């Protein structure tokens, strides 16, 4: 290992960086889509309960494991378990998962950048055409944006945790909050917006079904960046003077608030576009919502404030999501980078290059899997559907593996690291933790029902994705 481990400079810097990781496409798009599909306020309530009662304890477990070991996830599992074979699997999964998530997330981030530039150059009428998205993702322009984005991310990562990631988060996160509030306030002044607000805030409890419940948990888990090794890695850069549980609560609060405001922006915008919207008809896919449906909505705003105004609004929105995606992307790539640094003793520059080269090949394979190259487009079929390479990466690493990783972290912390040692780490920088409600609750929940719930969600997702049925069908 080379010299002393880097650290976040301040508590605020750490919280903004961790929130930067957590706030991403999941909050700004995934959450509103799910909320729109699953009864608005009813979904919001279930989601908030999961964040508080299931995700927060897992987040605390991940961060404290990282800070205790001062390592990347692989090193963290190895050092606590003294290289025991079984636990190594947990470590490897917590490295490979973020790496593969980074691969598909890079593709989405490239599209966001391109849509931002597209709207900024006044191209919204073309972007709102149904065939535009399909043509765009199969055009060579994508590669231009890909190169630009890759260089930008490589540059940030190479600047290090404090000068790269923390500094980026300190600038982009406050900008993002302000933009989100302004856009939301603006949408709320438009005609018919209140129909959307009502749908979003007045709960229809009859809409809560087993499916809504399992979607809400999956969404909360992804949104808080759990099961991706990120919070273990970020924990390893946090000073012993900080309170882990306090930091985790702040990050969860920021992340949930951003999701909440994104709902307050997008749901009313949908009703401004068409006051008679039948939410059951809305798409289930975040990708098609952002890239095909939203441009149509934005274009319709020209009736209210002209074509240029509509383009400006759209570009502000895409820039917002792009910023959120960029801070998430650097956080997730930091996981394998720190593994290269800690485990192989590579310098930061060498780690960034080696990782960038491996990732680039996979990103290209994803980029050409929408029709450009037949092999990657028709990669495999399972669960009754044909899948491209991009689909496989999403199904396996985004949809399926996260709850499994969360399950492993819980077991590891409780049964290998042991409660007493874990609590001792949580007391560092936070004397008030001992005897607090937080302590009682996290100890109890991580030992008992949280791993059970996560394991069931994992099994259920495997059934849905790969075998075409859901356990909830039998409820
Ligand atoms: N929490 C992020 C989101 O909501 C998930 C994520 C984190 C994805 C890091 C990629 C990288 O979008």
mmCIF file of N, CA and C in Angstrom, residues 155-242:
data_model
loop_
_atom_site.group_PDB
_atom_site.id
_atom_site.type_symbol
_atom_site.label_atom_id
_atom_site.label_comp_id
_atom_site.label_asym_id
_atom_site.label_seq_id
_atom_site.Cartn_x
_atom_site.Cartn_y
_atom_site.Cartn_z
ATOM 1 N N UNK A 155 -10.277 11.831 -15.528
ATOM 2 C CA UNK A 155 -9.590 12.988 -14.973
ATOM 3 C C UNK A 155 -10.008 13.214 -13.507
ATOM 4 N N UNK A 156 -11.318 13.133 -13.256
ATOM 5 C CA UNK A 156 -11.800 13.351 -11.883
ATOM 6 C C UNK A 156 -11.236 12.278 -10.950
ATOM 7 N N UNK A 157 -11.316 11.021 -11.418
ATOM 8 C CA UNK A 157 -10.868 9.937 -10.553
ATOM 9 C C UNK A 157 -9.376 10.015 -10.294
ATOM 10 N N UNK A 158 -8.652 10.439 -11.303
ATOM 11 C CA UNK A 158 -7.210 10.514 -11.130
ATOM 12 C C UNK A 158 -6.806 11.620 -10.158
ATOM 13 N N UNK A 159 -7.701 12.590 -9.943
ATOM 14 C CA UNK A 159 -7.372 13.665 -9.008
ATOM 15 C C UNK A 159 -7.516 13.224 -7.552
ATOM 16 N N UNK A 160 -8.105 12.048 -7.316
ATOM 17 C CA UNK A 160 -8.136 11.514 -5.960
ATOM 18 C C UNK A 160 -9.432 11.768 -5.219
ATOM 19 N N UNK A 161 -9.503 11.195 -4.019
ATOM 20 C CA UNK A 161 -10.744 11.256 -3.245
ATOM 21 C C UNK A 161 -11.045 12.691 -2.823
ATOM 22 N N UNK A 162 -10.003 13.365 -2.290
ATOM 23 C CA UNK A 162 -10.264 14.702 -1.764
ATOM 24 C C UNK A 162 -10.357 15.750 -2.869
ATOM 25 N N UNK A 163 -9.370 15.708 -3.770
ATOM 26 C CA UNK A 163 -9.329 16.762 -4.795
ATOM 27 C C UNK A 163 -10.245 16.467 -5.971
ATOM 28 N N UNK A 164 -10.590 15.198 -6.169
ATOM 29 C CA UNK A 164 -11.462 14.853 -7.295
ATOM 30 C C UNK A 164 -12.900 14.709 -6.829
ATOM 31 N N UNK A 165 -13.153 13.586 -6.126
ATOM 32 C CA UNK A 165 -14.535 13.240 -5.777
ATOM 33 C C UNK A 165 -15.174 14.253 -4.829
ATOM 34 N N UNK A 166 -14.461 14.584 -3.746
ATOM 35 C CA UNK A 166 -15.071 15.468 -2.739
ATOM 36 C C UNK A 166 -15.320 16.855 -3.327
ATOM 37 N N UNK A 167 -14.345 17.323 -4.079
ATOM 38 C CA UNK A 167 -14.505 18.666 -4.638
ATOM 39 C C UNK A 167 -15.656 18.707 -5.645
ATOM 40 N N UNK A 168 -15.726 17.664 -6.476
ATOM 41 C CA UNK A 168 -16.821 17.596 -7.463
ATOM 42 C C UNK A 168 -18.179 17.620 -6.754
ATOM 43 N N UNK A 169 -18.282 16.802 -5.699
ATOM 44 C CA UNK A 169 -19.568 16.718 -4.991
ATOM 45 C C UNK A 169 -19.918 18.048 -4.344
ATOM 46 N N UNK A 170 -18.899 18.729 -3.835
ATOM 47 C CA UNK A 170 -19.184 19.997 -3.149
ATOM 48 C C UNK A 170 -19.713 21.054 -4.110
ATOM 49 N N UNK A 171 -19.325 20.958 -5.365
ATOM 50 C CA UNK A 171 -19.832 21.923 -6.342
ATOM 51 C C UNK A 171 -21.157 21.437 -6.928
ATOM 52 N N UNK A 172 -21.159 20.168 -7.367
ATOM 53 C CA UNK A 172 -22.336 19.708 -8.111
ATOM 54 C C UNK A 172 -23.561 19.460 -7.240
ATOM 55 N N UNK A 173 -23.370 18.956 -6.033
ATOM 56 C CA UNK A 173 -24.557 18.604 -5.245
ATOM 57 C C UNK A 173 -25.407 19.822 -4.875
ATOM 58 N N UNK A 174 -24.803 20.889 -4.328
ATOM 59 C CA UNK A 174 -25.645 22.067 -4.060
ATOM 60 C C UNK A 174 -26.286 22.622 -5.337
ATOM 61 N N UNK A 175 -25.529 22.595 -6.448
ATOM 62 C CA UNK A 175 -26.104 23.071 -7.713
ATOM 63 C C UNK A 175 -27.327 22.234 -8.063
ATOM 64 N N UNK A 176 -27.165 20.927 -7.882
ATOM 65 C CA UNK A 176 -28.258 20.016 -8.214
ATOM 66 C C UNK A 176 -29.499 20.294 -7.339
ATOM 67 N N UNK A 177 -29.269 20.531 -6.032
ATOM 68 C CA UNK A 177 -30.428 20.788 -5.162
ATOM 69 C C UNK A 177 -31.163 22.045 -5.625
ATOM 70 N N UNK A 178 -30.385 23.087 -5.922
ATOM 71 C CA UNK A 178 -31.028 24.351 -6.313
ATOM 72 C C UNK A 178 -31.795 24.155 -7.625
ATOM 73 N N UNK A 179 -31.157 23.489 -8.584
ATOM 74 C CA UNK A 179 -31.830 23.277 -9.882
ATOM 75 C C UNK A 179 -33.114 22.484 -9.697
ATOM 76 N N UNK A 180 -33.031 21.452 -8.863
ATOM 77 C CA UNK A 180 -34.210 20.610 -8.664
ATOM 78 C C UNK A 180 -35.355 21.428 -8.055
ATOM 79 N N UNK A 181 -35.021 22.244 -7.058
ATOM 80 C CA UNK A 181 -36.071 23.044 -6.419
ATOM 81 C C UNK A 181 -36.668 24.046 -7.398
ATOM 82 N N UNK A 182 -35.802 24.677 -8.184
ATOM 83 C CA UNK A 182 -36.313 25.671 -9.135
ATOM 84 C C UNK A 182 -37.217 25.018 -10.179
ATOM 85 N N UNK A 183 -36.754 23.902 -10.724
ATOM 86 C CA UNK A 183 -37.564 23.233 -11.755
ATOM 87 C C UNK A 183 -38.905 22.788 -11.165
ATOM 88 N N UNK A 184 -38.849 22.251 -9.940
ATOM 89 C CA UNK A 184 -40.085 21.778 -9.316
ATOM 90 C C UNK A 184 -41.043 22.954 -9.089
ATOM 91 N N UNK A 185 -40.505 24.038 -8.516
ATOM 92 C CA UNK A 185 -41.353 25.198 -8.237
ATOM 93 C C UNK A 185 -41.980 25.688 -9.534
ATOM 94 N N UNK A 186 -41.188 25.671 -10.591
ATOM 95 C CA UNK A 186 -41.681 26.147 -11.865
ATOM 96 C C UNK A 186 -42.823 25.262 -12.396
ATOM 97 N N UNK A 187 -42.614 23.951 -12.358
ATOM 98 C CA UNK A 187 -43.654 23.039 -12.873
ATOM 99 C C UNK A 187 -44.949 23.205 -12.093
ATOM 100 N N UNK A 188 -44.810 23.447 -10.781
ATOM 101 C CA UNK A 188 -46.012 23.549 -9.960
ATOM 102 C C UNK A 188 -46.879 24.767 -10.304
ATOM 103 N N UNK A 189 -46.278 25.742 -11.003
ATOM 104 C CA UNK A 189 -47.086 26.902 -11.367
ATOM 105 C C UNK A 189 -47.868 26.675 -12.669
ATOM 106 N N UNK A 190 -47.600 25.554 -13.355
ATOM 107 C CA UNK A 190 -48.241 25.344 -14.666
ATOM 108 C C UNK A 190 -49.675 24.818 -14.512
ATOM 109 N N UNK A 191 -50.501 25.030 -15.542
ATOM 110 C CA UNK A 191 -51.888 24.563 -15.453
ATOM 111 C C UNK A 191 -51.958 23.046 -15.286
ATOM 112 N N UNK A 192 -52.887 22.575 -14.488
ATOM 113 C CA UNK A 192 -53.144 21.141 -14.243
ATOM 114 C C UNK A 192 -52.107 20.434 -13.382
ATOM 115 N N UNK A 193 -51.044 21.163 -12.983
ATOM 116 C CA UNK A 193 -50.014 20.508 -12.180
ATOM 117 C C UNK A 193 -50.602 19.940 -10.895
ATOM 118 N N UNK A 194 -51.636 20.602 -10.383
ATOM 119 C CA UNK A 194 -52.153 20.167 -9.081
ATOM 120 C C UNK A 194 -52.809 18.785 -9.120
ATOM 121 N N UNK A 195 -53.251 18.386 -10.312
ATOM 122 C CA UNK A 195 -53.816 17.019 -10.414
ATOM 123 C C UNK A 195 -52.711 16.019 -10.071
ATOM 124 N N UNK A 196 -51.513 16.295 -10.605
ATOM 125 C CA UNK A 196 -50.365 15.423 -10.332
ATOM 126 C C UNK A 196 -49.976 15.467 -8.868
ATOM 127 N N UNK A 197 -50.008 16.657 -8.283
ATOM 128 C CA UNK A 197 -49.625 16.783 -6.870
ATOM 129 C C UNK A 197 -50.583 15.966 -6.010
ATOM 130 N N UNK A 198 -51.848 16.035 -6.354
ATOM 131 C CA UNK A 198 -52.843 15.315 -5.571
ATOM 132 C C UNK A 198 -52.598 13.802 -5.680
ATOM 133 N N UNK A 199 -52.354 13.374 -6.899
ATOM 134 C CA UNK A 199 -52.098 11.950 -7.126
ATOM 135 C C UNK A 199 -50.877 11.500 -6.320
ATOM 136 N N UNK A 200 -49.900 12.389 -6.242
ATOM 137 C CA UNK A 200 -48.630 12.048 -5.595
ATOM 138 C C UNK A 200 -48.734 12.082 -4.076
ATOM 139 N N UNK A 201 -49.572 12.976 -3.547
ATOM 140 C CA UNK A 201 -49.540 13.177 -2.098
ATOM 141 C C UNK A 201 -50.726 12.614 -1.324
ATOM 142 N N UNK A 202 -51.814 12.312 -2.014
ATOM 143 C CA UNK A 202 -52.946 11.740 -1.285
ATOM 144 C C UNK A 202 -52.921 10.223 -1.487
ATOM 145 N N UNK A 203 -52.631 9.470 -0.423
ATOM 146 C CA UNK A 203 -52.403 8.037 -0.624
ATOM 147 C C UNK A 203 -53.669 7.256 -0.966
ATOM 148 N N UNK A 204 -53.506 6.310 -1.877
ATOM 149 C CA UNK A 204 -54.588 5.388 -2.175
ATOM 150 C C UNK A 204 -54.074 4.028 -1.712
ATOM 151 N N UNK A 205 -54.392 3.704 -0.442
ATOM 152 C CA UNK A 205 -53.748 2.535 0.160
ATOM 153 C C UNK A 205 -54.135 1.224 -0.531
ATOM 154 N N UNK A 206 -55.247 1.267 -1.277
ATOM 155 C CA UNK A 206 -55.657 0.051 -1.979
ATOM 156 C C UNK A 206 -54.632 -0.348 -3.039
ATOM 157 N N UNK A 207 -53.787 0.603 -3.414
ATOM 158 C CA UNK A 207 -52.800 0.304 -4.466
ATOM 159 C C UNK A 207 -51.600 -0.484 -3.943
ATOM 160 N N UNK A 208 -51.493 -0.629 -2.609
ATOM 161 C CA UNK A 208 -50.322 -1.351 -2.087
ATOM 162 C C UNK A 208 -50.513 -2.853 -2.296
ATOM 163 N N UNK A 209 -49.662 -3.431 -3.133
ATOM 164 C CA UNK A 209 -49.761 -4.862 -3.406
ATOM 165 C C UNK A 209 -48.388 -5.470 -3.118
ATOM 166 N N UNK A 210 -48.302 -6.811 -3.091
ATOM 167 C CA UNK A 210 -46.981 -7.409 -2.867
ATOM 168 C C UNK A 210 -45.965 -6.911 -3.895
ATOM 169 N N UNK A 211 -46.434 -6.680 -5.111
ATOM 170 C CA UNK A 211 -45.500 -6.234 -6.144
ATOM 171 C C UNK A 211 -44.980 -4.822 -5.854
ATOM 172 N N UNK A 212 -45.908 -3.962 -5.418
ATOM 173 C CA UNK A 212 -45.495 -2.595 -5.080
ATOM 174 C C UNK A 212 -44.471 -2.639 -3.955
ATOM 175 N N UNK A 213 -44.720 -3.517 -2.992
ATOM 176 C CA UNK A 213 -43.806 -3.608 -1.854
ATOM 177 C C UNK A 213 -42.427 -4.061 -2.317
ATOM 178 N N UNK A 214 -42.384 -5.081 -3.175
ATOM 179 C CA UNK A 214 -41.055 -5.541 -3.565
ATOM 180 C C UNK A 214 -40.366 -4.530 -4.483
ATOM 181 N N UNK A 215 -41.132 -3.829 -5.318
ATOM 182 C CA UNK A 215 -40.513 -2.754 -6.131
ATOM 183 C C UNK A 215 -39.950 -1.648 -5.266
ATOM 184 N N UNK A 216 -40.699 -1.300 -4.202
ATOM 185 C CA UNK A 216 -40.254 -0.195 -3.356
ATOM 186 C C UNK A 216 -38.956 -0.557 -2.663
ATOM 187 N N UNK A 217 -38.833 -1.797 -2.241
ATOM 188 C CA UNK A 217 -37.594 -2.175 -1.549
ATOM 189 C C UNK A 217 -36.421 -2.176 -2.526
ATOM 190 N N UNK A 218 -36.647 -2.738 -3.713
ATOM 191 C CA UNK A 218 -35.561 -2.777 -4.693
ATOM 192 C C UNK A 218 -35.130 -1.354 -5.046
ATOM 193 N N UNK A 219 -36.107 -0.481 -5.212
ATOM 194 C CA UNK A 219 -35.817 0.907 -5.568
ATOM 195 C C UNK A 219 -35.029 1.607 -4.455
ATOM 196 N N UNK A 220 -35.444 1.385 -3.216
ATOM 197 C CA UNK A 220 -34.767 2.045 -2.092
ATOM 198 C C UNK A 220 -33.332 1.542 -1.985
ATOM 199 N N UNK A 221 -33.157 0.264 -2.186
ATOM 200 C CA UNK A 221 -31.820 -0.324 -2.076
ATOM 201 C C UNK A 221 -30.876 0.239 -3.127
ATOM 202 N N UNK A 222 -31.359 0.308 -4.346
ATOM 203 C CA UNK A 222 -30.530 0.828 -5.441
ATOM 204 C C UNK A 222 -30.269 2.304 -5.220
ATOM 205 N N UNK A 223 -31.298 3.013 -4.831
ATOM 206 C CA UNK A 223 -31.173 4.449 -4.713
ATOM 207 C C UNK A 223 -30.153 4.841 -3.650
ATOM 208 N N UNK A 224 -30.073 4.060 -2.586
ATOM 209 C CA UNK A 224 -29.111 4.423 -1.536
ATOM 210 C C UNK A 224 -27.721 3.859 -1.820
ATOM 211 N N UNK A 225 -27.531 3.301 -3.000
ATOM 212 C CA UNK A 225 -26.226 2.717 -3.392
ATOM 213 C C UNK A 225 -25.799 1.596 -2.454
ATOM 214 N N UNK A 226 -26.769 0.793 -1.988
ATOM 215 C CA UNK A 226 -26.396 -0.322 -1.110
ATOM 216 C C UNK A 226 -26.033 -1.544 -1.940
ATOM 217 N N UNK A 227 -25.261 -2.428 -1.325
ATOM 218 C CA UNK A 227 -24.903 -3.678 -1.991
ATOM 219 C C UNK A 227 -23.956 -3.493 -3.159
ATOM 220 N N UNK A 228 -23.359 -2.308 -3.275
ATOM 221 C CA UNK A 228 -22.462 -2.044 -4.412
ATOM 222 C C UNK A 228 -21.026 -1.836 -3.934
ATOM 223 N N UNK A 229 -20.772 -2.043 -2.669
ATOM 224 C CA UNK A 229 -19.410 -1.845 -2.172
ATOM 225 C C UNK A 229 -19.031 -0.373 -2.033
ATOM 226 N N UNK A 230 -19.904 0.529 -2.490
ATOM 227 C CA UNK A 230 -19.534 1.944 -2.485
ATOM 228 C C UNK A 230 -19.405 2.462 -1.061
ATOM 229 N N UNK A 231 -20.371 2.100 -0.227
ATOM 230 C CA UNK A 231 -20.356 2.689 1.109
ATOM 231 C C UNK A 231 -19.274 2.055 1.979
ATOM 232 N N UNK A 232 -18.885 0.829 1.653
ATOM 233 C CA UNK A 232 -17.723 0.240 2.350
ATOM 234 C C UNK A 232 -16.495 1.071 1.967
ATOM 235 N N UNK A 233 -16.362 1.313 0.671
ATOM 236 C CA UNK A 233 -15.198 2.059 0.187
ATOM 237 C C UNK A 233 -15.189 3.482 0.727
ATOM 238 N N UNK A 234 -16.324 4.164 0.639
ATOM 239 C CA UNK A 234 -16.363 5.540 1.141
ATOM 240 C C UNK A 234 -16.122 5.567 2.650
ATOM 241 N N UNK A 235 -16.652 4.560 3.349
ATOM 242 C CA UNK A 235 -16.417 4.478 4.796
ATOM 243 C C UNK A 235 -14.931 4.451 5.097
ATOM 244 N N UNK A 236 -14.161 3.816 4.209
ATOM 245 C CA UNK A 236 -12.727 3.687 4.474
ATOM 246 C C UNK A 236 -11.997 5.023 4.360
ATOM 247 N N UNK A 237 -12.658 6.033 3.821
ATOM 248 C CA UNK A 237 -12.026 7.353 3.722
ATOM 249 C C UNK A 237 -12.568 8.322 4.769
ATOM 250 N N UNK A 238 -13.378 7.788 5.709
ATOM 251 C CA UNK A 238 -13.969 8.684 6.714
ATOM 252 C C UNK A 238 -13.113 8.678 7.972
ATOM 253 N N UNK A 239 -12.955 9.861 8.545
ATOM 254 C CA UNK A 239 -12.109 9.974 9.739
ATOM 255 C C UNK A 239 -12.796 9.333 10.948
ATOM 256 N N UNK A 240 -11.980 8.885 11.882
ATOM 257 C CA UNK A 240 -12.496 8.236 13.093
ATOM 258 C C UNK A 240 -13.215 9.232 14.007
ATOM 259 N N UNK A 241 -13.084 10.496 13.673
ATOM 260 C CA UNK A 241 -13.756 11.499 14.514
ATOM 261 C C UNK A 241 -15.223 11.682 14.130
ATOM 262 N N UNK A 242 -15.621 11.113 12.999
ATOM 263 C CA UNK A 242 -17.003 11.320 12.533
ATOM 264 C C UNK A 242 -17.938 10.232 13.058
#
